PDB file of C-alpha atoms in Angstrom:
ATOM      1  CA  UNK A   5       0.000   0.000   0.000  1.00 54.00           C
ATOM      2  CA  UNK A   6       2.814   2.411   0.883  1.00 60.00           C
ATOM      3  CA  UNK A   7       4.377   2.130  -2.547  1.00 64.00           C
ATOM      4  CA  UNK A   8       1.262   3.655  -4.098  1.00 67.00           C
ATOM      5  CA  UNK A   9       1.285   6.725  -1.828  1.00 73.00           C
ATOM      6  CA  UNK A  10       3.838   8.694  -3.921  1.00 71.00           C
ATOM      7  CA  UNK A  11       1.794   8.010  -7.063  1.00 73.00           C
ATOM      8  CA  UNK A  12      -1.411   9.109  -5.324  1.00 79.00           C
ATOM      9  CA  UNK A  13       0.298  12.299  -4.118  1.00 78.00           C
ATOM     10  CA  UNK A  14       1.488  12.991  -7.668  1.00 76.00           C
ATOM     11  CA  UNK A  15      -2.006  12.542  -9.104  1.00 84.00           C
ATOM     12  CA  UNK A  16      -3.501  14.832  -6.443  1.00 85.00           C
ATOM     13  CA  UNK A  17      -0.871  17.518  -7.113  1.00 82.00           C
ATOM     14  CA  UNK A  18      -1.492  17.310 -10.858  1.00 85.00           C
ATOM     15  CA  UNK A  19      -5.243  17.576 -10.334  1.00 89.00           C
ATOM     16  CA  UNK A  20      -4.856  20.614  -8.040  1.00 86.00           C
ATOM     17  CA  UNK A  21      -2.508  22.269 -10.526  1.00 86.00           C
ATOM     18  CA  UNK A  22      -4.984  21.743 -13.378  1.00 90.00           C
ATOM     19  CA  UNK A  23      -7.837  23.097 -11.275  1.00 90.00           C
ATOM     20  CA  UNK A  24      -5.688  26.076 -10.304  1.00 88.00           C
ATOM     21  CA  UNK A  25      -4.868  26.952 -13.893  1.00 88.00           C
ATOM     22  CA  UNK A  26      -8.502  26.522 -14.893  1.00 90.00           C
ATOM     23  CA  UNK A  27      -9.538  28.994 -12.182  1.00 90.00           C
ATOM     24  CA  UNK A  28      -6.746  31.359 -13.215  1.00 87.00           C
ATOM     25  CA  UNK A  29      -7.864  31.303 -16.852  1.00 88.00           C
ATOM     26  CA  UNK A  30     -11.454  32.086 -15.852  1.00 87.00           C
ATOM     27  CA  UNK A  31     -10.288  35.026 -13.703  1.00 81.00           C
ATOM     28  CA  UNK A  32      -8.145  36.380 -16.546  1.00 81.00           C
ATOM     29  CA  UNK A  33     -11.114  36.003 -18.921  1.00 81.00           C
ATOM     30  CA  UNK A  34     -13.224  37.993 -16.452  1.00 77.00           C
ATOM     31  CA  UNK A  35     -10.667  40.812 -16.452  1.00 75.00           C
ATOM     32  CA  UNK A  36     -10.485  40.667 -20.251  1.00 75.00           C
ATOM     33  CA  UNK A  37     -14.263  41.165 -20.519  1.00 76.00           C
ATOM     34  CA  UNK A  38     -14.308  44.225 -18.295  1.00 76.00           C
ATOM     35  CA  UNK A  39     -14.489  47.684 -19.887  1.00 76.00           C
ATOM     36  CA  UNK A  40     -11.012  49.024 -20.635  1.00 82.00           C
ATOM     37  CA  UNK A  41     -10.899  52.518 -19.156  1.00 84.00           C
ATOM     38  CA  UNK A  42      -8.564  55.231 -17.970  1.00 84.00           C
ATOM     39  CA  UNK A  43      -9.459  57.245 -14.883  1.00 84.00           C
ATOM     40  CA  UNK A  44      -8.805  60.994 -14.624  1.00 85.00           C
ATOM     41  CA  UNK A  45      -8.891  62.310 -11.059  1.00 83.00           C
ATOM     42  CA  UNK A  46      -8.893  65.775  -9.523  1.00 77.00           C
ATOM     43  CA  UNK A  47      -8.418  66.813  -5.901  1.00 70.00           C
ATOM     44  CA  UNK A  48     -11.518  69.004  -5.992  1.00 65.00           C
ATOM     45  CA  UNK A  49     -12.911  69.297  -9.507  1.00 65.00           C
ATOM     46  CA  UNK A  50     -11.955  67.571 -12.758  1.00 67.00           C
ATOM     47  CA  UNK A  51     -15.049  68.293 -14.811  1.00 78.00           C
ATOM     48  CA  UNK A  52     -17.993  70.688 -14.772  1.00 81.00           C
ATOM     49  CA  UNK A  53     -21.536  70.222 -16.033  1.00 82.00           C
ATOM     50  CA  UNK A  54     -20.623  72.530 -18.948  1.00 83.00           C
ATOM     51  CA  UNK A  55     -17.697  70.269 -19.832  1.00 84.00           C
ATOM     52  CA  UNK A  56     -20.044  67.278 -19.855  1.00 84.00           C
ATOM     53  CA  UNK A  57     -22.453  69.022 -22.195  1.00 84.00           C
ATOM     54  CA  UNK A  58     -19.596  69.700 -24.619  1.00 83.00           C
ATOM     55  CA  UNK A  59     -18.627  66.023 -24.508  1.00 83.00           C
ATOM     56  CA  UNK A  60     -22.205  64.980 -25.255  1.00 82.00           C
ATOM     57  CA  UNK A  61     -22.519  67.417 -28.188  1.00 79.00           C
ATOM     58  CA  UNK A  62     -19.337  66.913 -30.265  1.00 67.00           C
ATOM     59  CA  UNK A  63     -18.705  68.152 -33.789  1.00 65.00           C
ATOM     60  CA  UNK A  64     -20.747  66.554 -36.552  1.00 66.00           C
ATOM     61  CA  UNK A  65     -17.850  64.433 -37.807  1.00 71.00           C
ATOM     62  CA  UNK A  66     -17.037  63.083 -34.325  1.00 73.00           C
ATOM     63  CA  UNK A  67     -18.629  60.355 -32.249  1.00 77.00           C
ATOM     64  CA  UNK A  68     -19.215  61.387 -28.621  1.00 80.00           C
ATOM     65  CA  UNK A  69     -16.730  59.830 -26.194  1.00 86.00           C
ATOM     66  CA  UNK A  70     -17.934  57.063 -23.895  1.00 88.00           C
ATOM     67  CA  UNK A  71     -17.358  58.343 -20.380  1.00 89.00           C
ATOM     68  CA  UNK A  72     -18.648  58.422 -16.822  1.00 89.00           C
ATOM     69  CA  UNK A  73     -18.084  61.522 -14.714  1.00 88.00           C
ATOM     70  CA  UNK A  74     -18.602  61.086 -10.990  1.00 87.00           C
ATOM     71  CA  UNK A  75     -18.228  62.690  -7.597  1.00 86.00           C
ATOM     72  CA  UNK A  76     -18.177  60.905  -4.259  1.00 83.00           C
ATOM     73  CA  UNK A  77     -18.930  61.977  -0.724  1.00 85.00           C
ATOM     74  CA  UNK A  78     -20.705  60.979   2.437  1.00 89.00           C
ATOM     75  CA  UNK A  79     -24.458  61.490   2.433  1.00 91.00           C
ATOM     76  CA  UNK A  80     -27.223  60.716   4.903  1.00 93.00           C
ATOM     77  CA  UNK A  81     -29.495  58.039   3.444  1.00 94.00           C
ATOM     78  CA  UNK A  82     -32.967  57.473   4.885  1.00 92.00           C
ATOM     79  CA  UNK A  83     -35.481  54.660   4.587  1.00 92.00           C
ATOM     80  CA  UNK A  84     -38.678  56.792   4.674  1.00 90.00           C
ATOM     81  CA  UNK A  85     -41.061  54.062   5.927  1.00 88.00           C
ATOM     82  CA  UNK A  86     -39.229  53.098   9.104  1.00 86.00           C
ATOM     83  CA  UNK A  87     -37.075  56.186   9.483  1.00 87.00           C
ATOM     84  CA  UNK A  88     -33.752  54.317   9.531  1.00 90.00           C
ATOM     85  CA  UNK A  89     -30.797  56.517   8.727  1.00 92.00           C
ATOM     86  CA  UNK A  90     -27.274  55.594   7.623  1.00 91.00           C
ATOM     87  CA  UNK A  91     -24.287  57.732   6.696  1.00 93.00           C
ATOM     88  CA  UNK A  92     -22.749  56.184   3.561  1.00 92.00           C
ATOM     89  CA  UNK A  93     -20.622  56.889   0.509  1.00 91.00           C
ATOM     90  CA  UNK A  94     -22.734  58.244  -2.339  1.00 92.00           C
ATOM     91  CA  UNK A  95     -21.383  58.155  -5.891  1.00 91.00           C
ATOM     92  CA  UNK A  96     -23.091  60.713  -8.126  1.00 91.00           C
ATOM     93  CA  UNK A  97     -22.575  59.719 -11.763  1.00 91.00           C
ATOM     94  CA  UNK A  98     -23.217  61.289 -15.147  1.00 91.00           C
ATOM     95  CA  UNK A  99     -22.712  59.262 -18.319  1.00 88.00           C
ATOM     96  CA  UNK A 100     -22.105  55.528 -18.842  1.00 88.00           C
ATOM     97  CA  UNK A 101     -22.369  54.166 -15.326  1.00 87.00           C
ATOM     98  CA  UNK A 102     -21.257  50.652 -16.366  1.00 86.00           C
ATOM     99  CA  UNK A 103     -17.701  51.988 -16.868  1.00 86.00           C
ATOM    100  CA  UNK A 104     -17.519  52.467 -13.106  1.00 84.00           C
ATOM    101  CA  UNK A 105     -19.308  49.305 -12.001  1.00 83.00           C
ATOM    102  CA  UNK A 106     -18.814  46.034 -13.911  1.00 74.00           C
ATOM    103  CA  UNK A 107     -21.953  43.967 -14.458  1.00 70.00           C
ATOM    104  CA  UNK A 108     -20.836  41.087 -12.206  1.00 72.00           C
ATOM    105  CA  UNK A 109     -21.092  43.386  -9.179  1.00 77.00           C
ATOM    106  CA  UNK A 110     -24.769  44.160  -9.843  1.00 81.00           C
ATOM    107  CA  UNK A 111     -27.812  42.187  -8.716  1.00 86.00           C
ATOM    108  CA  UNK A 112     -30.739  43.625 -10.622  1.00 87.00           C
ATOM    109  CA  UNK A 113     -30.085  46.735 -12.721  1.00 88.00           C
ATOM    110  CA  UNK A 114     -27.910  49.794 -12.626  1.00 89.00           C
ATOM    111  CA  UNK A 115     -29.821  53.081 -12.382  1.00 91.00           C
ATOM    112  CA  UNK A 116     -31.341  54.088 -15.711  1.00 90.00           C
ATOM    113  CA  UNK A 117     -32.662  57.506 -14.660  1.00 89.00           C
ATOM    114  CA  UNK A 118     -32.118  60.154 -11.996  1.00 89.00           C
ATOM    115  CA  UNK A 119     -35.044  58.630 -10.065  1.00 92.00           C
ATOM    116  CA  UNK A 120     -33.208  55.339  -9.405  1.00 93.00           C
ATOM    117  CA  UNK A 121     -30.218  54.183  -7.391  1.00 93.00           C
ATOM    118  CA  UNK A 122     -28.170  51.048  -6.675  1.00 93.00           C
ATOM    119  CA  UNK A 123     -27.200  50.196  -3.105  1.00 93.00           C
ATOM    120  CA  UNK A 124     -24.519  47.903  -1.648  1.00 92.00           C
ATOM    121  CA  UNK A 125     -25.804  44.735   0.031  1.00 91.00           C
ATOM    122  CA  UNK A 126     -24.567  45.652   3.506  1.00 91.00           C
ATOM    123  CA  UNK A 127     -26.377  48.982   3.282  1.00 92.00           C
ATOM    124  CA  UNK A 128     -29.543  47.184   2.149  1.00 92.00           C
ATOM    125  CA  UNK A 129     -29.436  45.072   5.311  1.00 91.00           C
ATOM    126  CA  UNK A 130     -28.994  48.120   7.527  1.00 92.00           C
ATOM    127  CA  UNK A 131     -31.713  50.211   5.890  1.00 92.00           C
ATOM    128  CA  UNK A 132     -34.246  47.622   4.701  1.00 91.00           C
ATOM    129  CA  UNK A 133     -33.398  44.505   6.723  1.00 88.00           C
ATOM    130  CA  UNK A 134     -32.814  42.436   3.573  1.00 86.00           C
ATOM    131  CA  UNK A 135     -30.130  42.011   0.905  1.00 82.00           C
ATOM    132  CA  UNK A 136     -32.821  42.290  -1.783  1.00 86.00           C
ATOM    133  CA  UNK A 137     -34.146  45.840  -1.755  1.00 89.00           C
ATOM    134  CA  UNK A 138     -35.223  46.122  -5.412  1.00 90.00           C
ATOM    135  CA  UNK A 139     -38.248  48.393  -5.709  1.00 92.00           C
ATOM    136  CA  UNK A 140     -37.773  49.925  -2.251  1.00 93.00           C
ATOM    137  CA  UNK A 141     -37.625  53.688  -1.726  1.00 93.00           C
ATOM    138  CA  UNK A 142     -34.471  55.451  -0.514  1.00 94.00           C
ATOM    139  CA  UNK A 143     -34.344  59.137   0.385  1.00 94.00           C
ATOM    140  CA  UNK A 144     -31.294  61.378   0.020  1.00 93.00           C
ATOM    141  CA  UNK A 145     -31.333  65.106   0.730  1.00 90.00           C
ATOM    142  CA  UNK A 146     -35.127  65.168   0.697  1.00 90.00           C
ATOM    143  CA  UNK A 147     -35.509  63.392  -2.637  1.00 92.00           C
ATOM    144  CA  UNK A 148     -36.866  59.850  -3.078  1.00 94.00           C
ATOM    145  CA  UNK A 149     -35.192  57.244  -5.294  1.00 95.00           C
ATOM    146  CA  UNK A 150     -36.261  53.730  -6.278  1.00 94.00           C
ATOM    147  CA  UNK A 151     -33.669  51.008  -5.657  1.00 94.00           C
ATOM    148  CA  UNK A 152     -33.042  49.337  -9.035  1.00 93.00           C
ATOM    149  CA  UNK A 153     -30.257  46.979  -8.004  1.00 91.00           C
ATOM    150  CA  UNK A 154     -27.895  45.779  -5.287  1.00 92.00           C
ATOM    151  CA  UNK A 155     -24.106  45.982  -5.430  1.00 90.00           C
ATOM    152  CA  UNK A 156     -21.986  43.000  -4.412  1.00 87.00           C
ATOM    153  CA  UNK A 157     -18.564  43.573  -2.903  1.00 83.00           C
ATOM    154  CA  UNK A 158     -18.949  47.304  -2.307  1.00 86.00           C
ATOM    155  CA  UNK A 159     -19.133  48.549   1.274  1.00 88.00           C
ATOM    156  CA  UNK A 160     -21.653  51.142   2.487  1.00 90.00           C
ATOM    157  CA  UNK A 161     -22.092  52.663  -0.971  1.00 91.00           C
ATOM    158  CA  UNK A 162     -25.032  53.958  -2.983  1.00 92.00           C
ATOM    159  CA  UNK A 163     -24.814  54.975  -6.655  1.00 92.00           C
ATOM    160  CA  UNK A 164     -27.058  57.617  -8.245  1.00 93.00           C
ATOM    161  CA  UNK A 165     -27.387  58.983 -11.774  1.00 89.00           C
ATOM    162  CA  UNK A 166     -27.046  62.732 -11.288  1.00 84.00           C
ATOM    163  CA  UNK A 167     -26.840  64.543 -14.658  1.00 74.00           C
ATOM    164  CA  UNK A 168     -27.709  67.807 -12.892  1.00 77.00           C
ATOM    165  CA  UNK A 169     -24.589  67.628 -10.709  1.00 76.00           C
ATOM    166  CA  UNK A 170     -22.549  70.818 -11.193  1.00 77.00           C
ATOM    167  CA  UNK A 171     -19.034  69.448 -10.612  1.00 83.00           C
ATOM    168  CA  UNK A 172     -17.333  66.048 -10.791  1.00 86.00           C
ATOM    169  CA  UNK A 173     -14.021  65.067  -9.249  1.00 85.00           C
ATOM    170  CA  UNK A 174     -13.279  62.089 -11.490  1.00 85.00           C
ATOM    171  CA  UNK A 175     -13.909  60.748 -14.949  1.00 87.00           C
ATOM    172  CA  UNK A 176     -13.767  57.228 -16.398  1.00 87.00           C
ATOM    173  CA  UNK A 177     -13.000  57.235 -20.125  1.00 88.00           C
ATOM    174  CA  UNK A 178     -13.437  54.209 -22.387  1.00 88.00           C
ATOM    175  CA  UNK A 179     -10.149  53.420 -24.157  1.00 86.00           C
ATOM    176  CA  UNK A 180     -10.436  52.716 -27.915  1.00 82.00           C
ATOM    177  CA  UNK A 181      -9.426  49.194 -28.914  1.00 77.00           C
ATOM    178  CA  UNK A 182      -5.687  48.828 -29.395  1.00 74.00           C
ATOM    179  CA  UNK A 183      -4.818  52.310 -28.097  1.00 79.00           C
ATOM    180  CA  UNK A 184      -2.565  53.115 -25.155  1.00 79.00           C
ATOM    181  CA  UNK A 185      -4.653  54.302 -22.207  1.00 81.00           C
ATOM    182  CA  UNK A 186      -2.437  57.271 -21.304  1.00 82.00           C
ATOM    183  CA  UNK A 187      -2.186  58.377 -24.935  1.00 84.00           C
ATOM    184  CA  UNK A 188      -5.990  58.190 -25.176  1.00 85.00           C
ATOM    185  CA  UNK A 189      -6.279  60.353 -22.048  1.00 86.00           C
ATOM    186  CA  UNK A 190      -3.900  62.989 -23.475  1.00 87.00           C
ATOM    187  CA  UNK A 191      -5.788  63.108 -26.792  1.00 88.00           C
ATOM    188  CA  UNK A 192      -9.088  63.411 -24.925  1.00 87.00           C
ATOM    189  CA  UNK A 193      -7.881  66.303 -22.735  1.00 86.00           C
ATOM    190  CA  UNK A 194      -6.388  68.245 -25.649  1.00 86.00           C
ATOM    191  CA  UNK A 195      -9.328  67.670 -27.994  1.00 85.00           C
ATOM    192  CA  UNK A 196     -11.912  68.959 -25.537  1.00 84.00           C
ATOM    193  CA  UNK A 197      -9.623  71.537 -23.860  1.00 83.00           C
ATOM    194  CA  UNK A 198     -10.139  70.108 -20.371  1.00 83.00           C
ATOM    195  CA  UNK A 199      -8.098  70.946 -17.264  1.00 79.00           C
ATOM    196  CA  UNK A 200      -5.112  68.740 -16.488  1.00 81.00           C
ATOM    197  CA  UNK A 201      -6.073  66.117 -13.876  1.00 81.00           C
ATOM    198  CA  UNK A 202      -4.115  65.631 -10.650  1.00 80.00           C
ATOM    199  CA  UNK A 203      -3.881  61.884 -11.241  1.00 79.00           C
ATOM    200  CA  UNK A 204      -4.332  59.395 -14.097  1.00 80.00           C
ATOM    201  CA  UNK A 205      -4.827  55.650 -13.667  1.00 79.00           C
ATOM    202  CA  UNK A 206      -5.113  53.089 -16.443  1.00 77.00           C
ATOM    203  CA  UNK A 207      -7.590  50.237 -16.057  1.00 72.00           C
ATOM    204  CA  UNK A 208      -6.772  48.943 -19.540  1.00 58.00           C
ATOM    205  CA  UNK A 209      -4.418  46.178 -20.507  1.00 54.00           C
ATOM    206  CA  UNK A 210      -4.508  44.058 -17.337  1.00 55.00           C
ATOM    207  CA  UNK A 211      -3.459  40.534 -18.371  1.00 51.00           C
ATOM    208  CA  UNK A 212      -3.792  41.434 -22.076  1.00 54.00           C
ATOM    209  CA  UNK A 213      -1.011  40.646 -24.523  1.00 47.00           C
ATOM    210  CA  UNK A 214      -1.691  43.973 -26.238  1.00 49.00           C
ATOM    211  CA  UNK A 215      -0.618  45.709 -23.023  1.00 53.00           C
ATOM    212  CA  UNK A 216       2.926  44.392 -23.501  1.00 50.00           C
ATOM    213  CA  UNK A 217       3.471  46.531 -26.585  1.00 56.00           C
ATOM    214  CA  UNK A 218       4.448  49.666 -24.688  1.00 59.00           C
ATOM    215  CA  UNK A 219       7.241  47.734 -22.947  1.00 59.00           C
ATOM    216  CA  UNK A 220       8.950  46.987 -26.272  1.00 65.00           C
ATOM    217  CA  UNK A 221      11.295  49.855 -27.221  1.00 66.00           C
ATOM    218  CA  UNK A 222      10.992  51.283 -30.741  1.00 66.00           C
ATOM    219  CA  UNK A 223      14.817  51.262 -31.078  1.00 68.00           C
ATOM    220  CA  UNK A 224      17.035  48.427 -29.868  1.00 65.00           C
ATOM    221  CA  UNK A 225      19.554  50.970 -28.554  1.00 64.00           C
ATOM    222  CA  UNK A 226      16.958  52.724 -26.339  1.00 65.00           C
ATOM    223  CA  UNK A 227      18.316  51.399 -23.049  1.00 66.00           C
ATOM    224  CA  UNK A 228      16.415  53.998 -20.990  1.00 72.00           C
ATOM    225  CA  UNK A 229      12.995  52.870 -22.267  1.00 65.00           C
ATOM    226  CA  UNK A 230      12.156  50.605 -19.313  1.00 65.00           C
ATOM    227  CA  UNK A 231      13.545  52.947 -16.660  1.00 74.00           C
ATOM    228  CA  UNK A 232      11.425  55.756 -18.129  1.00 71.00           C
ATOM    229  CA  UNK A 233       8.285  53.614 -18.010  1.00 65.00           C
ATOM    230  CA  UNK A 234       8.976  52.558 -14.419  1.00 71.00           C
ATOM    231  CA  UNK A 235       9.611  56.160 -13.370  1.00 72.00           C
ATOM    232  CA  UNK A 236       6.368  57.312 -14.996  1.00 65.00           C
ATOM    233  CA  UNK A 237       4.443  54.500 -13.288  1.00 66.00           C
ATOM    234  CA  UNK A 238       5.944  55.501  -9.923  1.00 69.00           C
ATOM    235  CA  UNK A 239       4.998  59.155 -10.459  1.00 64.00           C
ATOM    236  CA  UNK A 240       1.433  58.174 -11.343  1.00 62.00           C
ATOM    237  CA  UNK A 241       1.121  56.013  -8.220  1.00 66.00           C
ATOM    238  CA  UNK A 242       2.405  58.855  -6.045  1.00 61.00           C
ATOM    239  CA  UNK A 243      -0.042  61.328  -7.610  1.00 58.00           C
ATOM    240  CA  UNK A 244      -2.961  58.931  -7.128  1.00 56.00           C
ATOM    241  CA  UNK A 245      -1.887  58.187  -3.556  1.00 60.00           C
ATOM    242  CA  UNK A 246      -2.604  61.807  -2.658  1.00 57.00           C
ATOM    243  CA  UNK A 247      -6.166  61.588  -4.016  1.00 61.00           C
ATOM    244  CA  UNK A 248      -9.219  60.064  -2.319  1.00 63.00           C
ATOM    245  CA  UNK A 249     -10.165  56.609  -3.579  1.00 66.00           C
ATOM    246  CA  UNK A 250     -13.623  55.068  -3.803  1.00 72.00           C
ATOM    247  CA  UNK A 251     -15.097  51.596  -3.442  1.00 72.00           C
ATOM    248  CA  UNK A 252     -14.853  50.761  -7.187  1.00 78.00           C
ATOM    249  CA  UNK A 253     -11.101  51.430  -6.891  1.00 78.00           C
ATOM    250  CA  UNK A 254     -10.858  48.893  -4.073  1.00 78.00           C
ATOM    251  CA  UNK A 255     -12.848  46.336  -6.090  1.00 76.00           C
ATOM    252  CA  UNK A 256     -10.544  46.747  -9.098  1.00 77.00           C
ATOM    253  CA  UNK A 257      -7.455  46.320  -6.941  1.00 79.00           C
ATOM    254  CA  UNK A 258      -8.842  43.236  -5.229  1.00 80.00           C
ATOM    255  CA  UNK A 259      -9.831  41.685  -8.581  1.00 79.00           C
ATOM    256  CA  UNK A 260      -6.311  42.126  -9.983  1.00 80.00           C
ATOM    257  CA  UNK A 261      -4.741  40.827  -6.747  1.00 84.00           C
ATOM    258  CA  UNK A 262      -7.045  37.801  -6.940  1.00 86.00           C
ATOM    259  CA  UNK A 263      -5.649  36.942 -10.360  1.00 86.00           C
ATOM    260  CA  UNK A 264      -2.035  37.273  -9.196  1.00 88.00           C
ATOM    261  CA  UNK A 265      -2.719  35.108  -6.143  1.00 91.00           C
ATOM    262  CA  UNK A 266      -4.334  32.471  -8.358  1.00 90.00           C
ATOM    263  CA  UNK A 267      -1.322  32.521 -10.689  1.00 90.00           C
ATOM    264  CA  UNK A 268       1.045  32.155  -7.719  1.00 92.00           C
ATOM    265  CA  UNK A 269      -0.959  29.248  -6.256  1.00 91.00           C
ATOM    266  CA  UNK A 270      -1.130  27.513  -9.649  1.00 91.00           C
ATOM    267  CA  UNK A 271       2.625  27.885 -10.131  1.00 91.00           C
ATOM    268  CA  UNK A 272       3.258  26.462  -6.651  1.00 91.00           C
ATOM    269  CA  UNK A 273       1.065  23.430  -7.305  1.00 88.00           C
ATOM    270  CA  UNK A 274       2.667  22.921 -10.725  1.00 89.00           C
ATOM    271  CA  UNK A 275       6.135  23.019  -9.125  1.00 89.00           C
ATOM    272  CA  UNK A 276       5.022  20.530  -6.468  1.00 86.00           C
ATOM    273  CA  UNK A 277       3.598  18.208  -9.141  1.00 85.00           C
ATOM    274  CA  UNK A 278       6.836  18.445 -11.150  1.00 87.00           C
ATOM    275  CA  UNK A 279       8.933  17.650  -8.070  1.00 87.00           C
ATOM    276  CA  UNK A 280       6.771  14.635  -7.237  1.00 83.00           C
ATOM    277  CA  UNK A 281       6.956  13.471 -10.856  1.00 82.00           C
ATOM    278  CA  UNK A 282      10.780  13.622 -10.830  1.00 83.00           C
ATOM    279  CA  UNK A 283      10.894  11.680  -7.561  1.00 83.00           C
ATOM    280  CA  UNK A 284       8.498   9.051  -8.899  1.00 78.00           C
ATOM    281  CA  UNK A 285      10.544   8.630 -12.073  1.00 79.00           C
ATOM    282  CA  UNK A 286      13.705   8.230 -10.012  1.00 82.00           C
ATOM    283  CA  UNK A 287      12.011   5.633  -7.818  1.00 77.00           C
ATOM    284  CA  UNK A 288      10.826   3.652 -10.844  1.00 74.00           C
ATOM    285  CA  UNK A 289      14.310   3.839 -12.365  1.00 75.00           C
ATOM    286  CA  UNK A 290      15.862   2.447  -9.206  1.00 75.00           C
ATOM    287  CA  UNK A 291      13.408  -0.451  -9.206  1.00 73.00           C
ATOM    288  CA  UNK A 292      14.309  -1.469 -12.757  1.00 63.00           C
TER     289      UNK A 292
END
């Protein structure tokens, strides 16, 4: 019986490695399906309502950009029937709200009008006593909204479509297929004569082969290419570190970390399976 234990351990390690890589591939596919965006952030104001109107009414020969402008802040939310009150993060959005919240985080529907909102599950429990609050009424600053959907993974957050908002501190811009996210942001800012943001963060190219292109220098003798890219990435991280982050930022970071952890676990199990395979081959060779 003991002589079969190494073989059983090898089979188990191989099975775990295969399962690990299958999970990793599904997580990478999830990231690949998400909207590829670049985020422009300001300390106080990155975009005004007038700027948004210009974006939505481009020149005749131009297609309007796909964007979501938003502002975040704490608001008092009230359940009008029972009078429960909770202080929570409210995201006020104008534009394509799905750029900010991927579909897998939503149970139900994202807000389709300025009379609807989406609420995180923990906030639903606190205000309504249930994780399913679709159709319920939520009051903010004296105005009633109908809950259209629940948000998984977000903490104490409610999302509202607010096209009448006068100022937005951040903007999510859809990146055209095959284009560098930071180049797309620069073109966007210059084309619409918008103020320079305090921070820029790319959410495009995670785990995509196309994202490797910028790391290939145009000239073989350009030995400073990689150091320049690393320095720029460091400067962007420092600029973003000084700006307030929101719950969608945390979700994005956790999703990317989940993929890296899955890759690390799959590599570890693959290494263990390889080590067991080598040992088993040695054992069989000694028996011959």
